[in-house]
Amino acid sequence: MPLRIGKNTLKLTTNPSVTGFAGVGGITEGEGPLAEEFDYIFEDDKAGQESFEKAESIFHKEAVERAITKAGKSKGEINLIFAGDLLNQCTGSTFGIRNMDIPYVGVYGACSTMALALALASLSVDSGAAQNAVASTSSHFCSAERQFRLPLEYGGQRTPTAQHTATAAGACVISTHTENTPCVSAVLIGKIKDLGIKDANNMGAAMAPAAAGTVAMFLEDTKTTPEDYDLILTGDLGKVGSTLLKELMLKDYGTDISSVHNDCGLLIYDMEKQDVHSGGSGCGCSASVLNTHVLKAISSGKLNRVLFVATGALLSATSTLQGETIPSIAHAVLLTGGERE
Amino acid sequence: MPLRIGKNTLKLTTNPSVTGFAGVGGITEGEGPLAEEFDYIFEDDKAGQESFEKAESIFHKEAVERAITKAGKSKGEINLIFAGDLLNQCTGSTFGIRNMDIPYVGVYGACSTMALALALASLSVDSGAAQNAVASTSSHFCSAERQFRLPLEYGGQRTPTAQHTATAAGACVISTHTENTPCVSAVLIGKIKDLGIKDANNMGAAMAPAAAGTVAMFLEDTKTTPEDYDLILTGDLGKVGSTLLKELMLKDYGTDISSVHNDCGLLIYDMEKQDVHSGGSGCGCSASVLNTHVLKAISSGKLNRVLFVATGALLSATSTLQGETIPSIAHAVLLTGGERE
């Protein structure tokens, strides 16, 4: 049963386990430094489909099916799936999982979706509502570009602060505590922050205050310091947002996280060789990095305590056209090595 | 703590209470039969804003603030808010609640959102993750029409099977058990059903199989029959979908629900006098009907056991243009009179 500690942190008293996890990517992700760690790289970003949106659903489905298989479960053993994505009305998820016959909770957190879905799946297992729950999300560069920015055919130039939406999906299975698996020990559901940023090509800046608020709140609630973590992993602030986060943490909260901080948007691509501007973004970026590289490192003992903080910019193309600012959010999940910790 | 009974139903063993509830509507809703029961009717569907989208956020905010006030709580006492809506990237919710400083779980269930948010808020209270949690949603005829169908200025004619998106919002506060309040006794998270319906102007038909599946599963899991309920309330199948639901229940499950069934889409408008085709729809329809008329009737003892089943059509304008079918879902929440039952 979850136990509220401090103001907003929920400690999971049964230590739910991550029994299976998988990440899949597209062509650009397959050229990045984590390619070898991905479960599958699609050689065709359209995955044989007629549209980018349909392709995203195939990516999503692939990640979920691989995670369930790797957990040694059947779909019939999954009590709940928490899924969502960036596409209008979350069709990346719903069309991807529609034939799985699993009770479905649609979630929306923009690029924070992996942390949100993972937090809710873990809470559901910790409370006994589910024995096995899936958390999953996806994004696709081409479906996101034409939905949020410009049609690809237009060939619009991107600003240096812009991030590159990952063509990727990630999923994991959370189960009642199982020995020798990574565990979810605590979660924090974030609050919306809106500091008045309006530039939809600089979402790292819009999201950094939300990330800082969530990290600071988690540290305060759990009476811990950055040194208590092997990694504080944001997803996805990119280059601009990551620098801002570290500055904000120091300035507003007097906390230096620079020695343990990294960002999924900086890990997924080669920031020098790949043309991805400020780094990766999109729900699938942090989802695929978490469910490949990071959970593998926790499983193998390279990492023991990882605070995963995914951030989301809660804008729409319409809100931007209507001159609105960008409300942002960040949710945190504490992953640990389980017994080994 | 939630207790899994049967295949998919979760019994809430602490009987979380609905300590506050509120519904607000626009002009057309103010001309309907439930107008007197609404907490507030906006005389201007734009609520003084520059756009329909911004107006929807004002409606959403109004419902949430009224529900919290009626619960006798302050915003600082609310541990979690579960909210979502039909607008792209759920901006109706996020822009409505962005200044409330409450941890926010974004949910997406199309028109099933009220039941989904209510189920999750109730689970969070039942598990101890929250002492007070808000569930809220909204919709707006004008923002939905131009997003999903045609610009209003086009004056397109609607088919008889089309439903009228309600300009309305509803919210409730779920709290640890409190005497003499309506309670949430059980919830069921639905599965996606897709029977191949493609007509986005006949969503009642697309959603009826999901509603039937959820009602049948709930009855089976809880070993109850329609006679055990004062009301099985769907939201929002409208005229076409409601007829289909009753037929499907009889044909596929051998269960006659006709004596206890009603639909929020048929209750919110005067089906003879108001020009709403097959009835109301949109997240705000079932949300406002539940959080005014229905919860008032449970509070006063007119109703004791209400199975609230909200349905959602998980399509997008893009999926329809790409020739996709309409996956649908229905979530169920059992509301009871508490001690009085």
XYZ file of N, CA, C and O in Angstrom, chain A residues 1-4 7-8 10 50-54 79-80 82 85-91 93-95 97-99 101-109 116 120 123-124 126-131 146-148 189-194 314-319 322-327 329 331, chain B residues 1-4 7-8 10 50-54 79-80 82 85-91 93-95 97-99 101-109 116 120 123-124 126-131 146-148 189-194 314-319 322-327 329 331:
560
model
N 0.833 -1.210 0.000
C 0.000 0.000 0.000
C 0.863 1.254 0.000
O 1.824 1.339 0.752
N 0.516 2.210 -0.848
C 1.317 3.435 -0.885
C 1.211 4.220 0.417
O 0.151 4.290 1.025
N 2.335 4.808 0.820
C 2.398 5.581 2.059
C 2.867 6.980 1.700
O 3.928 7.148 1.095
N 2.072 7.974 2.073
C 2.423 9.358 1.755
C 3.529 9.830 2.685
O 3.382 9.766 3.904
N 5.347 15.975 1.563
C 4.163 16.639 1.014
C 3.491 15.845 -0.104
O 2.283 15.694 -0.147
N 4.297 15.335 -1.041
C 3.691 14.766 -2.245
C 4.255 13.427 -2.684
O 3.833 12.891 -3.707
N 4.927 9.441 -2.675
C 4.266 8.206 -2.255
C 5.300 7.094 -2.236
O 5.864 6.736 -3.272
N 0.876 2.722 -44.097
C 0.590 3.787 -45.058
C 0.813 5.184 -44.492
O 0.859 6.156 -45.234
N 0.856 5.279 -43.186
C 1.020 6.616 -42.591
C 1.945 6.542 -41.389
O 2.149 5.480 -40.801
N 2.491 7.695 -41.019
C 3.368 7.776 -39.851
C 2.594 7.459 -38.573
O 3.136 6.865 -37.644
N 1.321 7.874 -38.551
C 0.516 7.637 -37.355
C 0.304 6.131 -37.165
O 0.402 5.611 -36.058
N -0.009 5.443 -38.255
C -0.193 3.989 -38.153
C 1.123 3.325 -37.759
O 1.142 2.346 -37.005
N -3.367 -7.132 -15.781
C -4.646 -6.622 -15.281
C -4.973 -5.229 -15.790
O -6.147 -4.869 -15.909
N -3.951 -4.432 -16.038
C -4.182 -3.051 -16.470
C -3.036 -2.609 -17.364
O -1.879 -2.980 -17.131
N -1.476 1.097 -18.669
C -1.505 2.561 -18.605
C -0.682 3.057 -19.796
O 0.523 2.823 -19.855
N 0.184 8.959 -25.419
C 1.213 9.480 -26.319
C 0.865 10.893 -26.733
O -0.097 11.487 -26.215
N 1.629 11.435 -27.676
C 1.487 12.830 -28.082
C 0.443 13.054 -29.160
O -0.006 14.179 -29.377
N 0.080 12.020 -29.879
C -0.850 12.212 -30.990
C -2.211 12.670 -30.474
O -2.626 12.302 -29.384
N -2.890 13.468 -31.294
C -4.234 13.898 -30.919
C -5.058 12.680 -30.511
O -5.084 11.654 -31.201
N -5.728 12.818 -29.344
C -6.576 11.751 -28.808
C -5.794 10.438 -28.583
O -6.386 9.355 -28.530
N -4.492 10.547 -28.430
C -3.653 9.406 -28.025
C -3.843 8.167 -28.890
O -3.825 7.027 -28.395
N -4.000 8.367 -30.205
C -4.245 7.213 -31.066
C -3.002 6.343 -31.260
O -3.131 5.181 -31.637
N -1.262 5.107 -28.955
C -1.456 4.047 -27.968
C -2.689 3.207 -28.274
O -2.613 1.978 -28.345
N -3.840 3.870 -28.437
C -5.083 3.098 -28.511
C -5.096 2.174 -29.729
O -5.518 1.030 -29.632
N -4.593 2.670 -30.876
C -4.587 1.807 -32.053
C -3.510 0.729 -31.930
O -3.637 -0.340 -32.505
N -2.677 -0.857 -29.097
C -3.024 -1.907 -28.129
C -4.458 -2.393 -28.249
O -4.901 -3.219 -27.450
N -5.195 -1.907 -29.262
C -6.638 -2.162 -29.272
C -7.022 -3.629 -29.325
O -8.117 -3.995 -28.924
N -6.142 -4.479 -29.853
C -6.519 -5.897 -29.941
C -5.947 -6.741 -28.803
O -5.990 -7.969 -28.861
N -6.903 -6.859 -25.595
C -7.897 -7.344 -24.631
C -7.425 -7.147 -23.181
O -7.630 -8.015 -22.329
N -6.776 -6.022 -22.931
C -6.293 -5.695 -21.583
C -7.014 -4.420 -21.119
O -7.083 -3.453 -21.879
N -7.558 -4.402 -19.896
C -8.186 -3.167 -19.394
C -7.223 -1.987 -19.527
O -6.058 -2.073 -19.109
N -7.737 -0.907 -20.110
C -6.866 0.185 -20.558
C -7.174 1.511 -19.858
O -8.291 2.005 -19.904
N -6.152 2.078 -19.252
C -6.245 3.415 -18.674
C -5.464 4.358 -19.572
O -4.232 4.275 -19.654
N -6.166 5.245 -20.258
C -5.496 6.226 -21.109
C -4.948 7.347 -20.252
O -5.656 7.893 -19.415
N -3.670 7.665 -20.442
C -3.079 8.759 -19.669
C -2.533 9.805 -20.629
O -2.191 9.501 -21.768
N -2.465 11.051 -20.156
C -1.848 12.086 -20.967
C -0.891 12.931 -20.133
O -1.301 13.551 -19.144
N 0.340 12.948 -20.522
C 1.324 13.772 -19.817
C 2.340 14.335 -20.785
O 3.438 14.693 -20.387
N 4.527 9.105 -15.831
C 3.147 9.099 -15.329
C 2.566 7.690 -15.370
O 2.004 7.191 -14.390
N 1.609 5.304 -12.134
C 0.255 4.776 -11.912
C 0.243 3.250 -11.928
O -0.446 2.614 -11.127
N 1.673 2.180 -8.615
C 0.691 2.395 -7.541
C -0.388 1.323 -7.583
O -0.834 0.835 -6.541
N -0.805 0.950 -8.794
C -1.885 -0.046 -8.906
C -1.411 -1.403 -8.382
O -2.176 -2.124 -7.744
N 1.105 -1.788 -6.151
C 1.377 -1.614 -4.714
C 0.087 -1.669 -3.890
O 0.094 -2.113 -2.745
N -1.025 -1.212 -4.481
C -2.288 -1.183 -3.740
C -3.064 -2.482 -3.872
O -4.102 -2.646 -3.251
N -2.578 -3.390 -4.718
C -3.290 -4.645 -4.921
C -4.345 -4.594 -6.020
O -5.011 -5.583 -6.309
N -4.505 -3.431 -6.658
C -5.484 -3.331 -7.746
C -5.066 -4.173 -8.945
O -5.898 -4.608 -9.734
N -3.769 -4.396 -9.093
C -3.266 -5.227 -10.192
C -2.118 -6.093 -9.687
O -1.383 -5.701 -8.787
N -2.004 -7.271 -10.266
C -0.821 -8.092 -9.990
C 0.262 -7.771 -11.003
O 1.441 -7.772 -10.704
N 4.380 16.925 -38.131
C 3.258 17.481 -38.898
C 2.095 17.859 -38.004
O 1.292 18.712 -38.370
N 2.015 17.268 -36.843
C 0.916 17.641 -35.959
C 1.211 18.935 -35.197
O 0.354 19.783 -35.047
N 2.443 19.060 -34.698
C 2.753 20.200 -33.833
C 3.433 21.354 -34.557
O 3.403 22.480 -34.099
N 3.748 12.484 -8.132
C 2.961 13.080 -9.220
C 3.175 14.595 -9.157
O 3.001 15.211 -8.107
N 3.584 15.160 -10.291
C 3.956 16.575 -10.315
C 2.783 17.533 -10.427
O 1.639 17.151 -10.664
N 3.115 18.806 -10.207
C 2.142 19.887 -10.363
C 2.463 20.656 -11.641
O 3.618 20.718 -12.057
N 1.453 21.268 -12.226
C 1.682 22.070 -13.432
C 2.405 23.369 -13.063
O 2.036 24.034 -12.107
N 3.449 23.669 -13.831
C 4.164 24.948 -13.670
C 4.048 25.701 -14.980
O 4.211 25.109 -16.051
N 3.787 26.969 -14.905
C 3.714 27.779 -16.119
C 4.389 29.112 -15.834
O 3.824 29.974 -15.169
N 2.644 20.831 -21.806
C 1.217 20.546 -21.999
C 0.560 21.532 -22.965
O -0.519 22.056 -22.703
N 1.201 21.745 -24.068
C 0.650 22.651 -25.085
C -0.047 21.859 -26.190
O 0.085 20.640 -26.273
N -0.762 22.571 -27.056
C -1.248 21.969 -28.301
C -0.949 22.962 -29.409
O -0.632 24.127 -29.137
N -1.060 22.507 -30.653
C -0.831 23.426 -31.767
C -1.829 24.582 -31.685
O -1.493 25.739 -31.970
N -3.050 24.280 -31.252
C -4.078 25.320 -31.136
C -3.737 26.326 -30.042
O -3.861 27.530 -30.233
N -3.278 25.825 -28.889
C -2.970 26.763 -27.791
C -1.833 27.690 -28.197
O -1.844 28.874 -27.858
N -3.073 30.326 -30.417
C -3.898 31.288 -29.682
C -3.074 32.116 -28.698
O -3.623 32.786 -27.829
N -1.742 32.036 -28.849
C -0.872 32.906 -28.060
C -0.679 32.488 -26.614
O -0.226 33.275 -25.782
N -1.002 31.233 -26.317
C -0.912 30.772 -24.933
C 0.536 30.458 -24.531
O 1.364 30.136 -25.378
N 0.789 30.497 -23.246
C 2.068 30.043 -22.701
C 2.045 28.514 -22.618
O 1.053 27.882 -22.961
N 3.168 27.936 -22.198
C 3.298 26.477 -22.190
C 3.326 25.943 -20.751
O 4.361 25.991 -20.091
N 2.191 25.418 -20.269
C 2.217 24.805 -18.939
C 3.039 23.516 -19.019
O 2.994 22.813 -20.030
N 4.933 20.003 -16.790
C 4.787 19.124 -15.635
C 5.951 18.146 -15.606
O 6.575 17.886 -16.653
N 6.903 14.331 -13.572
C 6.577 13.284 -12.602
C 7.850 12.496 -12.301
O 8.683 12.289 -13.185
N -8.222 -0.598 0.764
C -7.443 -1.190 -0.323
C -8.356 -1.872 -1.333
O -9.265 -2.594 -0.935
N -8.116 -1.659 -2.599
C -8.973 -2.295 -3.598
C -8.816 -3.814 -3.590
O -7.717 -4.328 -3.411
N -9.936 -4.497 -3.771
C -9.945 -5.958 -3.776
C -10.491 -6.426 -5.121
O -11.594 -6.043 -5.515
N -9.703 -7.226 -5.833
C -10.119 -7.692 -7.148
C -11.181 -8.772 -6.982
O -10.963 -9.771 -6.302
N -13.311 -11.149 -12.671
C -12.196 -10.966 -13.600
C -11.595 -9.571 -13.557
O -10.385 -9.406 -13.539
N -12.433 -8.548 -13.570
C -11.898 -7.195 -13.755
C -12.435 -6.146 -12.806
O -12.064 -4.978 -12.910
N -12.944 -4.089 -9.372
C -12.205 -3.767 -8.151
C -13.190 -3.235 -7.122
O -13.813 -2.184 -7.324
N -11.620 34.757 -25.631
C -11.446 35.031 -27.062
C -11.677 33.804 -27.931
O -11.786 33.916 -29.145
N -11.637 32.633 -27.340
C -11.811 31.424 -28.158
C -12.638 30.405 -27.396
O -12.762 30.458 -26.169
N -13.196 29.455 -28.142
C -13.994 28.385 -27.532
C -13.114 27.499 -26.652
O -13.556 26.988 -25.632
N -11.853 27.315 -27.080
C -10.943 26.472 -26.304
C -10.668 27.106 -24.939
O -10.684 26.434 -23.913
N -10.409 28.407 -24.963
C -10.160 29.089 -23.684
C -11.429 29.055 -22.822
O -11.361 28.924 -21.600
N -4.966 16.097 -2.767
C -3.679 15.447 -3.031
C -3.449 15.162 -4.509
O -2.308 15.123 -4.966
N -4.509 14.917 -5.228
C -4.370 14.563 -6.645
C -5.598 15.042 -7.408
O -6.720 14.983 -6.883
N -7.389 14.133 -11.126
C -7.413 13.311 -12.339
C -8.332 14.025 -13.320
O -9.535 14.145 -13.068
N -9.849 15.644 -21.209
C -10.947 16.098 -22.049
C -10.688 15.716 -23.494
O -9.720 15.009 -23.795
N -11.539 16.207 -24.387
C -11.480 15.822 -25.793
C -10.522 16.660 -26.625
O -10.130 16.256 -27.723
N -10.176 17.831 -26.146
C -9.330 18.708 -26.957
C -7.962 18.075 -27.179
O -7.457 17.348 -26.334
N -7.377 18.377 -28.322
C -6.021 17.888 -28.597
C -5.120 18.210 -27.406
O -5.111 19.337 -26.914
N -4.378 17.201 -26.965
C -3.449 17.338 -25.834
C -4.147 17.800 -24.549
O -3.516 18.358 -23.647
N -5.458 17.545 -24.484
C -6.210 17.779 -23.230
C -6.029 19.173 -22.654
O -5.970 19.354 -21.426
N -5.974 20.181 -23.522
C -5.748 21.540 -23.010
C -6.969 22.112 -22.284
O -6.823 23.058 -21.507
N -8.469 20.734 -19.909
C -8.173 20.462 -18.503
C -6.945 21.222 -18.024
O -6.986 21.921 -17.019
N -5.834 21.051 -18.761
C -4.571 21.579 -18.236
C -4.610 23.097 -18.094
O -4.151 23.634 -17.100
N -5.196 23.787 -19.085
C -5.262 25.241 -18.965
C -6.285 25.659 -17.912
O -6.163 26.720 -17.315
N -6.844 24.059 -15.012
C -6.402 23.807 -13.633
C -4.952 24.220 -13.386
O -4.422 23.984 -12.305
N -4.327 24.861 -14.386
C -2.869 25.058 -14.280
C -2.423 25.895 -13.084
O -1.296 25.786 -12.645
N -3.311 26.754 -12.582
C -2.879 27.597 -11.450
C -3.322 27.051 -10.095
O -3.241 27.744 -9.088
N -2.156 24.430 -8.383
C -1.074 23.904 -7.547
C -1.444 22.558 -6.911
O -1.128 22.291 -5.747
N -2.118 21.728 -7.692
C -2.512 20.392 -7.231
C -1.809 19.357 -8.111
O -1.824 19.491 -9.336
N -1.183 18.312 -7.532
C -0.576 17.264 -8.357
C -1.597 16.716 -9.369
O -2.719 16.368 -8.985
N -1.177 16.650 -10.628
C -2.119 16.424 -11.731
C -1.811 15.150 -12.511
O -0.714 14.972 -13.032
N -2.807 14.297 -12.595
C -2.726 13.102 -13.435
C -3.608 13.340 -14.653
O -4.835 13.404 -14.535
N -2.990 13.480 -15.821
C -3.751 13.662 -17.042
C -4.291 12.322 -17.514
O -3.544 11.351 -17.598
N -5.586 12.263 -17.794
C -6.163 11.010 -18.267
C -6.827 11.245 -19.619
O -7.243 12.352 -19.932
N -6.901 10.193 -20.423
C -7.619 10.310 -21.682
C -8.542 9.117 -21.890
O -8.077 7.974 -21.934
N -9.801 9.387 -22.029
C -10.767 8.321 -22.280
C -11.867 8.802 -23.198
O -12.941 8.216 -23.216
N -13.483 7.269 -16.010
C -12.068 6.900 -15.841
C -11.435 7.712 -14.714
O -10.784 7.160 -13.807
N -10.153 6.253 -11.062
C -8.767 6.398 -10.585
C -8.697 7.223 -9.297
O -7.929 6.896 -8.386
N -9.842 4.919 -6.553
C -8.796 3.935 -6.249
C -7.674 4.578 -5.436
O -7.137 3.969 -4.510
N -7.333 5.817 -5.779
C -6.229 6.470 -5.069
C -6.606 6.723 -3.605
O -5.770 6.594 -2.713
N -8.951 4.940 -1.946
C -9.119 3.619 -1.318
C -7.773 3.001 -0.928
O -7.676 2.262 0.051
N -6.725 3.315 -1.703
C -5.414 2.722 -1.431
C -4.600 3.555 -0.445
O -3.511 3.152 -0.053
N -5.095 4.726 -0.084
C -4.346 5.585 0.827
C -3.383 6.527 0.128
O -2.701 7.317 0.771
N -3.318 6.466 -1.198
C -2.419 7.367 -1.931
C -2.891 8.813 -1.817
O -2.099 9.744 -1.929
N -4.193 9.003 -1.619
C -4.735 10.355 -1.456
C -5.806 10.338 -0.372
O -6.482 9.327 -0.180
N -5.929 11.454 0.339
C -7.058 11.590 1.264
C -8.222 12.244 0.543
O -9.371 11.932 0.787
N -15.247 22.073 -34.346
C -14.210 22.491 -35.291
C -12.990 21.577 -35.233
O -12.257 21.472 -36.205
N -12.793 20.896 -34.123
C -11.645 19.989 -34.041
C -11.941 18.652 -34.712
O -11.104 18.099 -35.421
N -13.129 18.122 -34.484
C -13.429 16.771 -34.968
C -14.204 16.743 -36.283
O -14.186 15.750 -36.990
N -12.289 -1.012 -14.907
C -11.604 -0.365 -16.032
C -11.869 -1.219 -17.269
O -11.641 -2.433 -17.255
N -12.371 -0.585 -18.311
C -12.803 -1.325 -19.493
C -11.686 -1.687 -20.455
O -10.550 -1.226 -20.341
N -12.047 -2.564 -21.393
C -11.139 -2.955 -22.471
C -11.587 -2.289 -23.771
O -12.775 -2.024 -23.957
N -10.647 -2.081 -24.662
C -10.989 -1.485 -25.954
C -11.732 -2.512 -26.807
O -11.323 -3.665 -26.906
N -12.854 -2.059 -27.402
C -13.595 -2.902 -28.352
C -13.601 -2.182 -29.689
O -13.822 -0.969 -29.733
N -13.373 -2.910 -30.731
C -13.420 -2.307 -32.056
C -14.117 -3.272 -32.992
O -13.544 -4.272 -33.422
N -12.488 6.233 -29.225
C -11.074 6.597 -29.188
C -10.521 6.936 -30.567
O -9.448 6.479 -30.956
N -11.267 7.736 -31.286
C -10.817 8.141 -32.622
C -10.178 9.525 -32.586
O -10.265 10.226 -31.589
N -9.550 9.910 -33.689
C -9.131 11.301 -33.868
C -9.551 11.712 -35.264
O -9.902 10.861 -36.090
N -9.514 13.013 -35.540
C -9.856 13.468 -36.891
C -8.906 12.827 -37.901
O -9.308 12.449 -39.002
N -7.645 12.666 -37.511
C -6.651 12.061 -38.404
C -6.963 10.586 -38.654
O -6.895 10.119 -39.792
N -7.307 9.853 -37.606
C -7.572 8.416 -37.796
C -8.778 8.222 -38.715
O -8.798 7.316 -39.545
N -7.802 8.780 -42.216
C -6.968 7.672 -42.701
C -7.756 6.368 -42.813
O -7.172 5.292 -42.973
N -9.083 6.469 -42.735
C -9.936 5.311 -43.001
C -10.001 4.299 -41.873
O -10.430 3.160 -42.072
N -9.589 4.715 -40.679
C -9.572 3.782 -39.555
C -10.972 3.553 -38.972
O -11.848 4.412 -39.075
N -11.141 2.441 -38.316
C -12.358 2.174 -37.558
C -12.270 2.911 -36.221
O -11.267 3.547 -35.925
N -13.322 2.811 -35.424
C -13.397 3.569 -34.167
C -13.302 2.629 -32.962
O -14.284 1.995 -32.579
N -12.114 2.516 -32.341
C -12.020 1.714 -31.120
C -12.798 2.431 -30.009
O -12.787 3.660 -29.949
N -14.382 2.315 -25.735
C -14.118 1.807 -24.393
C -15.242 2.257 -23.464
O -15.921 3.249 -23.745
N -15.889 2.496 -19.092
C -15.461 2.245 -17.717
C -16.680 2.355 -16.801
O -17.556 3.185 -17.035
